[in-house]
XYZ file of C-alpha atoms in Angstrom:
621
model
C 47.479 -59.577 -26.470
C 44.990 -57.029 -25.133
C 43.661 -53.885 -26.780
C 43.796 -51.159 -24.132
C 42.671 -47.536 -24.131
C 44.537 -45.320 -21.667
C 43.553 -41.783 -20.692
C 45.852 -39.249 -19.032
C 44.509 -36.031 -17.516
C 46.035 -32.563 -17.537
C 48.216 -32.948 -14.441
C 49.547 -36.279 -15.735
C 50.905 -34.497 -18.837
C 51.512 -31.127 -17.198
C 55.218 -30.805 -18.090
C 57.818 -32.239 -20.443
C 59.029 -34.488 -17.621
C 55.513 -35.777 -16.972
C 54.929 -36.398 -20.686
C 58.175 -38.389 -20.814
C 57.062 -40.402 -17.753
C 53.753 -41.173 -19.503
C 55.673 -42.235 -22.611
C 57.708 -44.657 -20.503
C 54.521 -46.164 -19.025
C 52.949 -46.499 -22.478
C 56.142 -48.043 -23.900
C 56.245 -50.583 -21.050
C 52.603 -51.539 -21.687
C 53.252 -52.071 -25.408
C 56.354 -54.158 -24.705
C 54.194 -56.429 -22.539
C 52.390 -57.401 -25.764
C 49.439 -54.997 -25.815
C 47.979 -52.710 -28.477
C 47.360 -49.193 -27.230
C 45.277 -46.101 -27.884
C 46.187 -43.189 -25.605
C 43.763 -40.315 -25.011
C 45.160 -37.145 -23.434
C 43.956 -33.829 -22.084
C 45.588 -30.438 -22.516
C 48.723 -29.860 -20.411
C 48.082 -28.699 -16.854
C 46.088 -25.464 -16.732
C 46.287 -24.841 -20.494
C 42.503 -24.845 -20.966
C 42.031 -22.349 -18.110
C 44.643 -20.114 -19.730
C 42.893 -20.244 -23.083
C 39.552 -19.386 -21.491
C 41.199 -16.418 -19.758
C 42.590 -15.184 -23.079
C 39.170 -15.437 -24.698
C 37.553 -13.475 -21.863
C 40.137 -10.729 -22.275
C 38.999 -10.385 -25.891
C 35.259 -10.776 -25.399
C 32.837 -10.787 -22.468
C 30.686 -13.284 -24.368
C 32.917 -15.316 -26.728
C 31.293 -17.029 -29.687
C 30.880 -20.731 -28.868
C 32.164 -21.932 -32.234
C 35.325 -19.874 -31.863
C 35.729 -21.121 -28.285
C 35.724 -24.696 -29.620
C 38.353 -23.740 -32.192
C 40.469 -22.206 -29.418
C 40.089 -24.850 -26.720
C 40.694 -27.776 -29.065
C 44.249 -26.529 -29.619
C 45.280 -27.434 -26.070
C 45.020 -31.172 -26.670
C 46.806 -30.860 -30.020
C 49.940 -29.669 -28.243
C 49.874 -32.672 -25.901
C 49.303 -35.333 -28.548
C 52.170 -34.097 -30.693
C 54.596 -33.940 -27.754
C 53.622 -37.384 -26.445
C 53.964 -38.913 -29.920
C 57.448 -37.372 -30.205
C 58.376 -38.751 -26.770
C 57.282 -42.255 -27.802
C 59.176 -42.021 -31.079
C 62.304 -41.041 -29.104
C 61.937 -44.352 -27.238
C 61.761 -46.214 -30.555
C 58.016 -46.816 -30.327
C 56.050 -46.042 -33.527
C 53.304 -43.553 -32.681
C 50.967 -41.149 -34.442
C 48.981 -38.225 -33.041
C 45.395 -37.669 -34.156
C 42.787 -35.028 -33.419
C 39.209 -35.994 -32.625
C 38.255 -35.214 -36.232
C 41.063 -37.396 -37.624
C 40.057 -40.278 -35.367
C 36.495 -40.030 -36.669
C 34.672 -38.865 -33.529
C 31.383 -37.557 -34.935
C 29.235 -35.456 -32.615
C 25.945 -33.629 -32.679
C 26.044 -30.022 -33.935
C 26.306 -28.461 -30.484
C 29.333 -26.322 -29.729
C 30.938 -26.522 -26.258
C 28.773 -29.420 -25.007
C 28.418 -31.876 -27.895
C 27.528 -35.530 -27.388
C 29.160 -38.279 -29.409
C 27.036 -39.837 -32.149
C 29.484 -42.455 -33.422
C 33.153 -43.121 -34.085
C 34.510 -44.101 -37.505
C 37.183 -46.588 -36.432
C 38.639 -47.563 -39.847
C 41.635 -45.218 -39.752
C 42.217 -45.860 -36.065
C 42.201 -49.641 -36.558
C 44.592 -49.393 -39.493
C 47.223 -47.634 -37.395
C 46.750 -50.054 -34.484
C 47.217 -53.031 -36.806
C 50.410 -51.404 -38.105
C 51.852 -51.569 -34.577
C 51.548 -47.875 -33.782
C 50.410 -46.297 -30.545
C 47.640 -43.899 -31.540
C 47.676 -40.751 -29.384
C 44.257 -39.106 -29.515
C 43.175 -35.599 -28.521
C 40.434 -36.000 -25.944
C 37.543 -33.605 -25.369
C 36.856 -32.966 -29.071
C 35.094 -34.210 -32.183
C 33.541 -32.879 -35.353
C 30.252 -32.556 -37.181
C 29.446 -31.822 -40.815
C 32.214 -33.878 -42.422
C 32.229 -31.666 -45.512
C 33.116 -28.527 -43.578
C 34.928 -30.193 -40.629
C 33.286 -28.155 -37.878
C 35.196 -28.759 -34.622
C 33.195 -29.375 -31.441
C 34.171 -29.912 -27.818
C 32.441 -32.263 -25.409
C 32.306 -30.090 -22.303
C 33.626 -30.810 -18.816
C 35.122 -34.292 -18.425
C 35.304 -34.613 -22.194
C 38.597 -36.538 -22.246
C 37.128 -39.241 -19.986
C 34.143 -39.411 -22.320
C 36.377 -39.636 -25.411
C 38.441 -42.474 -23.924
C 35.527 -44.661 -22.851
C 33.660 -44.025 -26.124
C 36.726 -45.099 -28.135
C 37.056 -48.197 -25.937
C 33.409 -49.035 -26.615
C 33.749 -48.449 -30.380
C 36.906 -50.595 -30.612
C 35.517 -53.206 -28.206
C 38.732 -52.816 -26.216
C 39.530 -55.260 -23.440
C 39.466 -52.414 -20.927
C 39.984 -48.681 -20.430
C 42.463 -47.229 -17.933
C 41.855 -43.735 -16.543
C 45.044 -42.247 -15.071
C 44.546 -39.418 -12.617
C 45.895 -37.607 -9.529
C 44.608 -40.110 -6.980
C 45.268 -43.858 -6.636
C 41.688 -44.816 -7.536
C 38.154 -44.245 -6.262
C 38.108 -43.183 -2.605
C 35.240 -43.361 -0.124
C 35.113 -39.562 -0.045
C 37.122 -36.452 -0.914
C 40.585 -36.867 0.716
C 40.889 -33.094 0.964
C 37.981 -33.125 3.442
C 38.585 -36.465 5.166
C 42.261 -37.257 5.691
C 41.879 -41.037 5.792
C 39.444 -41.639 2.952
C 39.732 -45.303 1.987
C 40.679 -46.666 -1.432
C 38.123 -49.060 -2.957
C 39.228 -52.141 -4.890
C 36.080 -52.027 -7.018
C 32.752 -50.265 -7.374
C 29.714 -50.809 -9.610
C 28.867 -48.438 -12.443
C 25.580 -47.512 -10.767
C 27.376 -46.581 -7.538
C 29.999 -44.658 -9.505
C 27.307 -42.803 -11.457
C 25.798 -41.563 -8.224
C 29.169 -40.575 -6.722
C 30.395 -38.945 -9.940
C 27.223 -36.909 -10.246
C 27.426 -35.882 -6.587
C 30.728 -34.149 -7.185
C 33.337 -36.933 -6.954
C 35.537 -35.598 -9.753
C 37.632 -38.700 -10.478
C 35.344 -39.785 -13.340
C 32.829 -37.788 -15.316
C 29.254 -39.207 -15.240
C 29.067 -39.290 -19.067
C 32.084 -41.605 -19.189
C 30.547 -43.908 -16.584
C 27.253 -43.873 -18.495
C 28.978 -45.120 -21.660
C 30.890 -47.779 -19.701
C 27.638 -48.997 -18.133
C 25.692 -49.025 -21.385
C 28.377 -50.841 -23.385
C 29.941 -53.002 -20.679
C 33.385 -51.384 -20.897
C 35.601 -52.508 -17.960
C 37.127 -49.374 -16.410
C 40.034 -49.028 -14.016
C 41.023 -45.762 -12.332
C 44.711 -45.587 -11.446
C 47.319 -43.084 -10.307
C 49.635 -41.783 -12.990
C 52.294 -41.341 -10.278
C 52.538 -44.979 -9.066
C 52.042 -48.573 -10.224
C 49.242 -49.251 -7.693
C 46.398 -51.438 -9.064
C 43.691 -48.776 -8.693
C 39.908 -49.265 -8.583
C 37.863 -51.300 -11.062
C 34.485 -49.916 -12.116
C 32.312 -52.901 -13.025
C 29.111 -53.199 -15.034
C 26.587 -55.853 -15.912
C 26.768 -57.497 -19.312
C 25.395 -54.991 -21.862
C 22.262 -55.661 -23.888
C 23.796 -55.389 -27.372
C 23.396 -51.655 -27.903
C 24.116 -50.116 -31.289
C 27.220 -47.949 -31.513
C 25.251 -45.496 -33.647
C 23.951 -42.521 -31.635
C 26.364 -43.640 -28.955
C 25.595 -40.911 -26.425
C 22.078 -40.009 -27.460
C 20.522 -43.457 -27.515
C 17.289 -43.950 -25.573
C 17.883 -42.481 -22.095
C 15.509 -44.947 -20.429
C 15.966 -48.691 -20.738
C 13.364 -50.003 -18.276
C 10.017 -49.156 -16.737
C 9.578 -50.752 -13.311
C 6.705 -50.900 -10.872
C 5.699 -52.240 -7.476
C 2.050 -52.508 -6.450
C 2.857 -54.054 -3.077
C 3.350 -50.711 -1.309
C 1.745 -48.449 1.275
C 2.676 -44.984 2.508
C 3.076 -43.708 6.064
C 3.489 -39.986 6.680
C 4.164 -37.906 9.770
C 2.841 -34.388 9.246
C 4.070 -31.276 11.060
C 7.024 -32.745 12.929
C 9.317 -30.152 14.598
C 12.037 -28.763 12.334
C 15.050 -29.469 14.558
C 17.988 -31.897 14.741
C 17.270 -35.483 15.750
C 13.680 -35.922 14.584
C 14.453 -38.207 11.619
C 17.025 -40.059 13.751
C 14.461 -40.836 16.458
C 11.797 -41.927 13.985
C 13.942 -44.145 11.783
C 16.039 -45.372 14.697
C 12.899 -46.820 16.262
C 11.710 -48.140 12.891
C 15.072 -49.893 12.462
C 14.985 -51.372 15.984
C 11.546 -52.821 15.226
C 12.961 -54.437 12.056
C 10.631 -52.482 9.775
C 12.195 -52.182 6.330
C 11.371 -49.004 4.418
C 11.708 -48.154 0.746
C 11.389 -44.486 -0.250
C 11.973 -41.790 2.384
C 11.035 -38.188 1.682
C 11.233 -35.138 3.932
C 9.790 -32.033 2.340
C 10.905 -28.429 2.676
C 9.963 -26.941 6.035
C 6.973 -24.709 6.580
C 7.213 -22.477 9.600
C 8.802 -24.603 12.327
C 7.739 -28.005 11.018
C 8.403 -30.582 8.312
C 6.594 -33.569 6.847
C 8.326 -36.970 6.657
C 6.880 -39.788 4.557
C 8.087 -43.281 3.755
C 6.822 -46.326 1.924
C 6.779 -49.939 3.087
C 5.527 -53.185 1.619
C 1.910 -53.994 2.380
C 2.568 -57.042 4.635
C 4.449 -54.938 7.201
C 2.221 -51.868 7.033
C 0.498 -52.538 10.376
C 3.854 -52.833 12.132
C 5.127 -49.629 10.480
C 1.929 -47.794 11.412
C 2.146 -48.984 15.020
C 5.774 -47.890 15.400
C 5.032 -44.484 13.900
C 1.932 -43.943 16.046
C 3.859 -44.935 19.176
C 6.689 -42.468 18.562
C 4.526 -39.575 17.326
C 3.647 -38.211 20.829
C 7.352 -37.964 21.674
C 7.887 -35.734 18.628
C 5.258 -33.187 19.643
C 6.008 -29.970 21.479
C 6.072 -30.556 25.213
C 4.199 -27.305 25.758
C 1.211 -28.497 23.740
C 1.235 -32.313 23.496
C -2.364 -32.427 22.239
C -1.673 -30.259 19.208
C -2.004 -31.451 15.623
C 1.776 -31.892 15.397
C 3.178 -35.249 14.298
C -0.127 -36.421 12.881
C 0.153 -39.909 11.382
C -1.357 -40.395 7.937
C -1.516 -43.830 6.290
C -2.394 -44.463 2.673
C -3.137 -47.924 1.277
C -3.490 -48.917 -2.352
C -0.513 -47.076 -3.776
C 2.029 -48.177 -6.366
C 5.508 -47.054 -7.275
C 6.326 -46.635 -10.952
C 9.853 -45.864 -12.100
C 11.876 -45.176 -15.202
C 15.482 -46.400 -15.112
C 18.526 -45.875 -17.304
C 21.990 -44.323 -17.262
C 21.086 -41.991 -20.124
C 19.195 -39.574 -17.879
C 22.326 -37.743 -16.758
C 22.422 -34.112 -17.821
C 19.160 -34.422 -19.778
C 16.664 -32.179 -18.018
C 13.802 -33.267 -20.261
C 13.665 -36.914 -19.113
C 11.912 -36.376 -15.758
C 9.693 -33.731 -17.355
C 8.680 -36.239 -20.043
C 7.767 -38.800 -17.386
C 5.594 -36.300 -15.518
C 3.950 -35.106 -18.753
C 3.235 -38.704 -19.792
C 1.557 -39.453 -16.458
C -0.448 -36.229 -16.688
C -1.678 -37.074 -20.195
C -2.744 -40.474 -18.860
C -4.685 -38.758 -16.049
C -2.388 -40.142 -13.339
C -1.757 -37.885 -10.329
C 1.676 -38.040 -8.652
C 1.697 -38.397 -4.856
C 5.450 -38.694 -4.209
C 8.573 -38.200 -6.322
C 12.059 -39.619 -5.759
C 14.994 -39.071 -8.106
C 18.517 -40.381 -8.624
C 21.029 -40.385 -11.483
C 19.709 -43.665 -12.862
C 16.063 -43.624 -11.789
C 12.997 -41.433 -11.307
C 10.221 -42.940 -9.179
C 6.661 -41.717 -8.631
C 4.101 -42.967 -6.140
C 0.616 -43.123 -7.665
C -2.752 -44.651 -6.877
C -2.606 -48.447 -7.295
C -5.682 -48.414 -9.537
C -3.745 -46.217 -11.983
C -0.571 -48.313 -12.028
C -1.247 -50.294 -15.208
C -2.274 -47.142 -17.060
C 0.851 -45.363 -15.859
C 3.189 -48.224 -16.819
C 1.683 -48.659 -20.273
C 1.871 -44.918 -20.967
C 5.514 -44.744 -19.848
C 6.515 -47.784 -21.910
C 4.956 -46.212 -24.954
C 6.490 -42.765 -24.357
C 10.015 -44.112 -23.782
C 9.762 -46.863 -26.423
C 10.265 -49.709 -23.951
C 9.040 -53.156 -24.903
C 6.405 -54.544 -22.541
C 7.515 -56.782 -19.688
C 5.934 -58.918 -17.032
C 3.184 -56.978 -15.294
C 4.173 -58.186 -11.837
C 7.795 -57.084 -11.974
C 9.025 -55.281 -8.879
C 11.895 -53.038 -7.995
C 14.628 -53.507 -5.462
C 14.016 -52.033 -2.011
C 15.579 -48.718 -1.131
C 16.950 -46.842 1.859
C 17.971 -50.075 3.513
C 14.671 -51.600 2.470
C 13.045 -54.852 1.415
C 14.599 -57.589 -0.688
C 12.293 -57.503 -3.670
C 12.767 -59.055 -7.096
C 15.384 -57.267 -9.187
C 14.261 -56.336 -12.677
C 16.838 -57.393 -15.283
C 20.128 -55.536 -15.646
C 18.722 -52.107 -14.887
C 18.660 -52.763 -11.162
C 21.697 -51.966 -9.055
C 24.451 -54.539 -9.098
C 25.309 -56.322 -5.891
C 28.589 -55.606 -4.155
C 31.344 -57.787 -5.494
C 32.208 -59.364 -2.167
C 30.344 -59.936 1.116
C 32.799 -57.954 3.274
C 31.804 -54.666 1.654
C 30.039 -52.119 3.832
C 26.493 -51.385 2.635
C 27.736 -47.807 2.157
C 30.576 -47.501 -0.345
C 31.065 -43.757 -0.468
C 29.968 -40.414 0.980
C 29.738 -37.318 -1.216
C 29.200 -33.632 -0.602
C 27.770 -31.146 -3.093
C 28.224 -27.495 -2.148
C 27.157 -26.182 -5.541
C 23.386 -26.573 -5.323
C 20.493 -24.234 -4.637
C 16.992 -25.123 -3.524
C 13.807 -23.735 -5.009
C 10.446 -24.192 -3.331
C 7.110 -23.388 -4.922
C 4.292 -22.970 -2.472
C 0.716 -24.071 -3.046
C 0.790 -25.838 -6.385
C -2.640 -27.189 -7.351
C -2.637 -30.916 -6.562
C -3.802 -32.280 -9.884
C -2.303 -34.133 -12.869
C -0.048 -32.005 -15.023
C 1.409 -29.591 -12.458
C 4.765 -31.366 -12.158
C 4.851 -31.758 -15.936
C 4.374 -28.006 -16.458
C 6.955 -27.084 -13.836
C 9.743 -29.400 -14.940
C 8.876 -28.979 -18.589
C 9.568 -25.253 -18.220
C 12.911 -25.957 -16.567
C 13.809 -28.422 -19.328
C 12.997 -25.836 -21.996
C 15.551 -23.548 -20.342
C 18.096 -26.398 -20.175
C 18.074 -26.435 -16.362
C 18.814 -29.852 -14.861
C 17.083 -30.776 -11.612
C 18.518 -33.041 -8.935
C 16.378 -33.754 -5.852
C 12.606 -33.338 -6.203
C 10.384 -33.387 -3.099
C 6.605 -33.040 -3.098
C 5.118 -32.245 0.321
C 2.651 -34.635 1.899
C 0.724 -31.855 3.611
C -2.265 -30.837 1.523
C -4.376 -27.746 2.131
C -7.536 -26.616 0.329
C -7.460 -22.974 -0.801
C -10.411 -21.542 -2.764
C -11.740 -25.061 -3.135
C -8.495 -26.353 -4.740
C -6.255 -28.864 -2.922
C -2.646 -27.647 -2.979
C 0.821 -28.922 -2.062
C 4.305 -27.449 -1.952
C 7.075 -28.793 -4.165
C 10.814 -28.274 -3.715
C 13.785 -29.211 -5.850
C 17.491 -28.552 -6.156
C 19.395 -27.218 -9.153
C 22.964 -26.135 -9.805
C 23.602 -22.872 -7.962
C 24.532 -21.110 -11.200
C 20.996 -21.853 -12.467
C 19.201 -20.798 -9.261
C 18.528 -17.121 -9.947
C 17.499 -17.718 -13.565
C 15.165 -20.532 -12.525
C 13.549 -18.390 -9.829
C 13.076 -15.466 -12.203
C 11.568 -17.653 -14.918
C 9.215 -19.514 -12.548
C 8.117 -16.319 -10.778
C 7.061 -14.865 -14.134
C 4.640 -17.736 -14.785
C 3.546 -18.489 -11.199
C 0.491 -16.219 -11.169
C -0.646 -17.355 -14.607
C -0.472 -21.026 -13.564
C -2.052 -20.495 -10.146
C 1.115 -21.157 -8.149
C 2.123 -19.481 -4.919
C 5.434 -17.900 -3.930
C 8.749 -19.101 -5.449
C 11.485 -19.226 -2.779
C 15.226 -19.605 -3.500
C 17.830 -20.734 -0.940
C 21.482 -20.711 -2.027
C 22.909 -21.535 1.423
C 22.467 -25.313 1.303
C 24.679 -28.380 1.042
C 23.709 -31.884 -0.031
C 25.411 -34.836 1.646
C 24.750 -38.329 0.319
C 25.646 -41.931 1.006
C 25.847 -44.411 -1.866
C 25.995 -48.199 -1.895
C 24.342 -51.094 -3.679
C 24.656 -53.026 -0.416
C 21.915 -50.911 1.182
C 19.340 -53.170 -0.432
C 18.050 -55.511 2.274
C 20.014 -53.773 5.052
C 17.605 -52.155 7.572
C 18.974 -49.306 9.633
C 21.274 -47.643 7.110
C 19.147 -44.491 6.889
C 18.740 -44.379 10.669
C 22.510 -44.571 11.143
C 23.032 -41.635 8.791
C 20.354 -39.545 10.502
C 21.693 -40.398 13.991
C 25.227 -39.322 13.016
C 23.878 -35.922 11.955
C 21.698 -35.573 15.069
C 24.617 -36.326 17.413
C 26.388 -33.274 16.010
C 23.290 -31.040 16.025
C 23.095 -30.920 12.240
C 19.521 -30.286 11.175
C 18.144 -32.130 8.121
C 16.166 -29.813 5.856
C 15.206 -32.318 3.149
C 15.551 -36.080 2.593
C 15.329 -38.033 -0.664
C 16.232 -41.667 -1.296
C 16.643 -44.189 -4.093
C 17.622 -47.844 -4.007
C 21.339 -47.093 -3.637
C 21.459 -43.492 -2.394
C 20.233 -41.440 0.554
C 20.623 -37.666 0.316
C 20.078 -35.004 2.969
C 20.035 -31.254 2.509
C 21.649 -29.373 5.401
C 22.813 -25.815 5.982
C 25.780 -24.889 3.795
C 28.066 -24.078 6.722
C 27.453 -27.565 8.157
C 28.114 -29.450 4.901
C 31.766 -30.411 5.475
C 31.070 -31.448 9.080
C 28.118 -33.554 7.903
C 30.330 -35.360 5.401
C 32.986 -36.060 8.018
C 30.645 -37.423 10.705
C 28.750 -39.663 8.281
C 32.007 -41.050 6.846
C 33.131 -41.846 10.395
C 29.760 -43.341 11.389
C 29.983 -45.993 8.674
C 33.608 -46.850 9.500
C 34.894 -45.949 6.052
C 38.258 -44.548 7.120
C 41.372 -46.384 5.986
C 44.851 -46.543 7.484
C 46.585 -44.585 4.735
C 46.449 -40.844 4.136
C 46.036 -39.848 0.501
C 47.162 -36.452 -0.699
C 45.723 -34.976 -3.896
C 48.392 -33.029 -5.821
C 47.645 -29.318 -6.141
């Protein structure tokens, strides 16, 4: 007998007929000898309707009252589903988040789960009942029973958290689609269904806009080793398994607000190669990394900064033993990247830097916590460590620093994030189709589950980002900490962060540009806030661009696979899609392109990696 948690979304319970169909599926699962907890969302568009009602009453509804209102949607569903089960002769009981014992922090509309009191839940399960739970909600202050909601994707989060608290055998997420697809089937007709995917890959895809699973739910599954399967509520197809490494015995107290970082990693065996002032036009990155791939030079981080005038800077890191080969390839191709009208100009200047190290913080708890990266930058600044390059992902933030400062940086980060000391020589996995280095414990990306997997598992498009660029930041310790600390104070989460390699001295102070992306809804507020402090802090102009799209490829199989980045860049170049920014991590490569070219970019990259399947999936309206 297995203990299973099932979750059904709004469309799955959108009508009486659908609720009865869910009841039949639940009944069948119980009759197969399983114990069941069922977590449900509000019916169909109920939540949207409630929000509309609130906005008709108030232009700025009180958040506590919004939680009181929105929590009623799930209460309708749980009662109806329990009735439907009882009609089939299956004992069932409906329970709100408060009745289940979901205790959250005191934060209306976006609360995180602290712990779950499972005594009452377990008692009903042991009595042979199906417990039908209202997702998306919890409570704080037991004496006064203050209702909270968990924010977007809250029912997914509720289900996986309950599965973790009960130590369930697995958690099933029932949705509109048959599982996890290689991309959005509304944009690519023959997106392919995956049999399985790692939690780290799913975290990246979920955070990039793949809406099948919410990142918070995947984070809990990863941290507590909860096996997840995403299935269609319309068929009996097997779906997609989301797998995770064996968890490291985490406490179930402070379930969602445990330490966000679980490892500090570093690699001292690195060098940096940069091409400064390359023309800002389609095909440049493709030519550079195509030749690098053909010469079997494996790269780790790749960063292309925001353009200045008609040129960009592109930098990448390699391991020290292959530096000479990387430098030779770059120097050989540089003349071909210069303007034909002035081939002796300072365009495409090659800059090589030895004696660098990469230090990283890793952990699934970074998602949606804008203060984590800021804390890393502040810690390095306090230790007197200057940051030369920055690369970010959903599970890792990496900084390139001077090799002589590596030990100081690592020790400071371990202390700040309360990480026990590890072996000083530990190294990270390679990135961007890079070197096969030593993986550091369970925090490194999992390998693909079978050798036939493509190194790229999925392609995602985010059309809801804006880019901010700050010109001429003083190049000294503490600047990144100030900048991202300010954003964190205003609860603005940052995605990509790119620090330019080009350095200019103005009034005796070396300066660099820095660019980053945020949610578009935060763009104007971020620009206004940063502009107000720019003069005081000695920064230059703050520039906002809302007309961007971010297209990304994700796959744990990129590690040790040269040429993946080049293939992505070549696909974009063939269709005259210009790359405005590049950022990479071990299992993700992201490019910023013009907004109007975003969908086309997604389609050509998906095709380039041969990810199309034979079946056409249609997402219900």
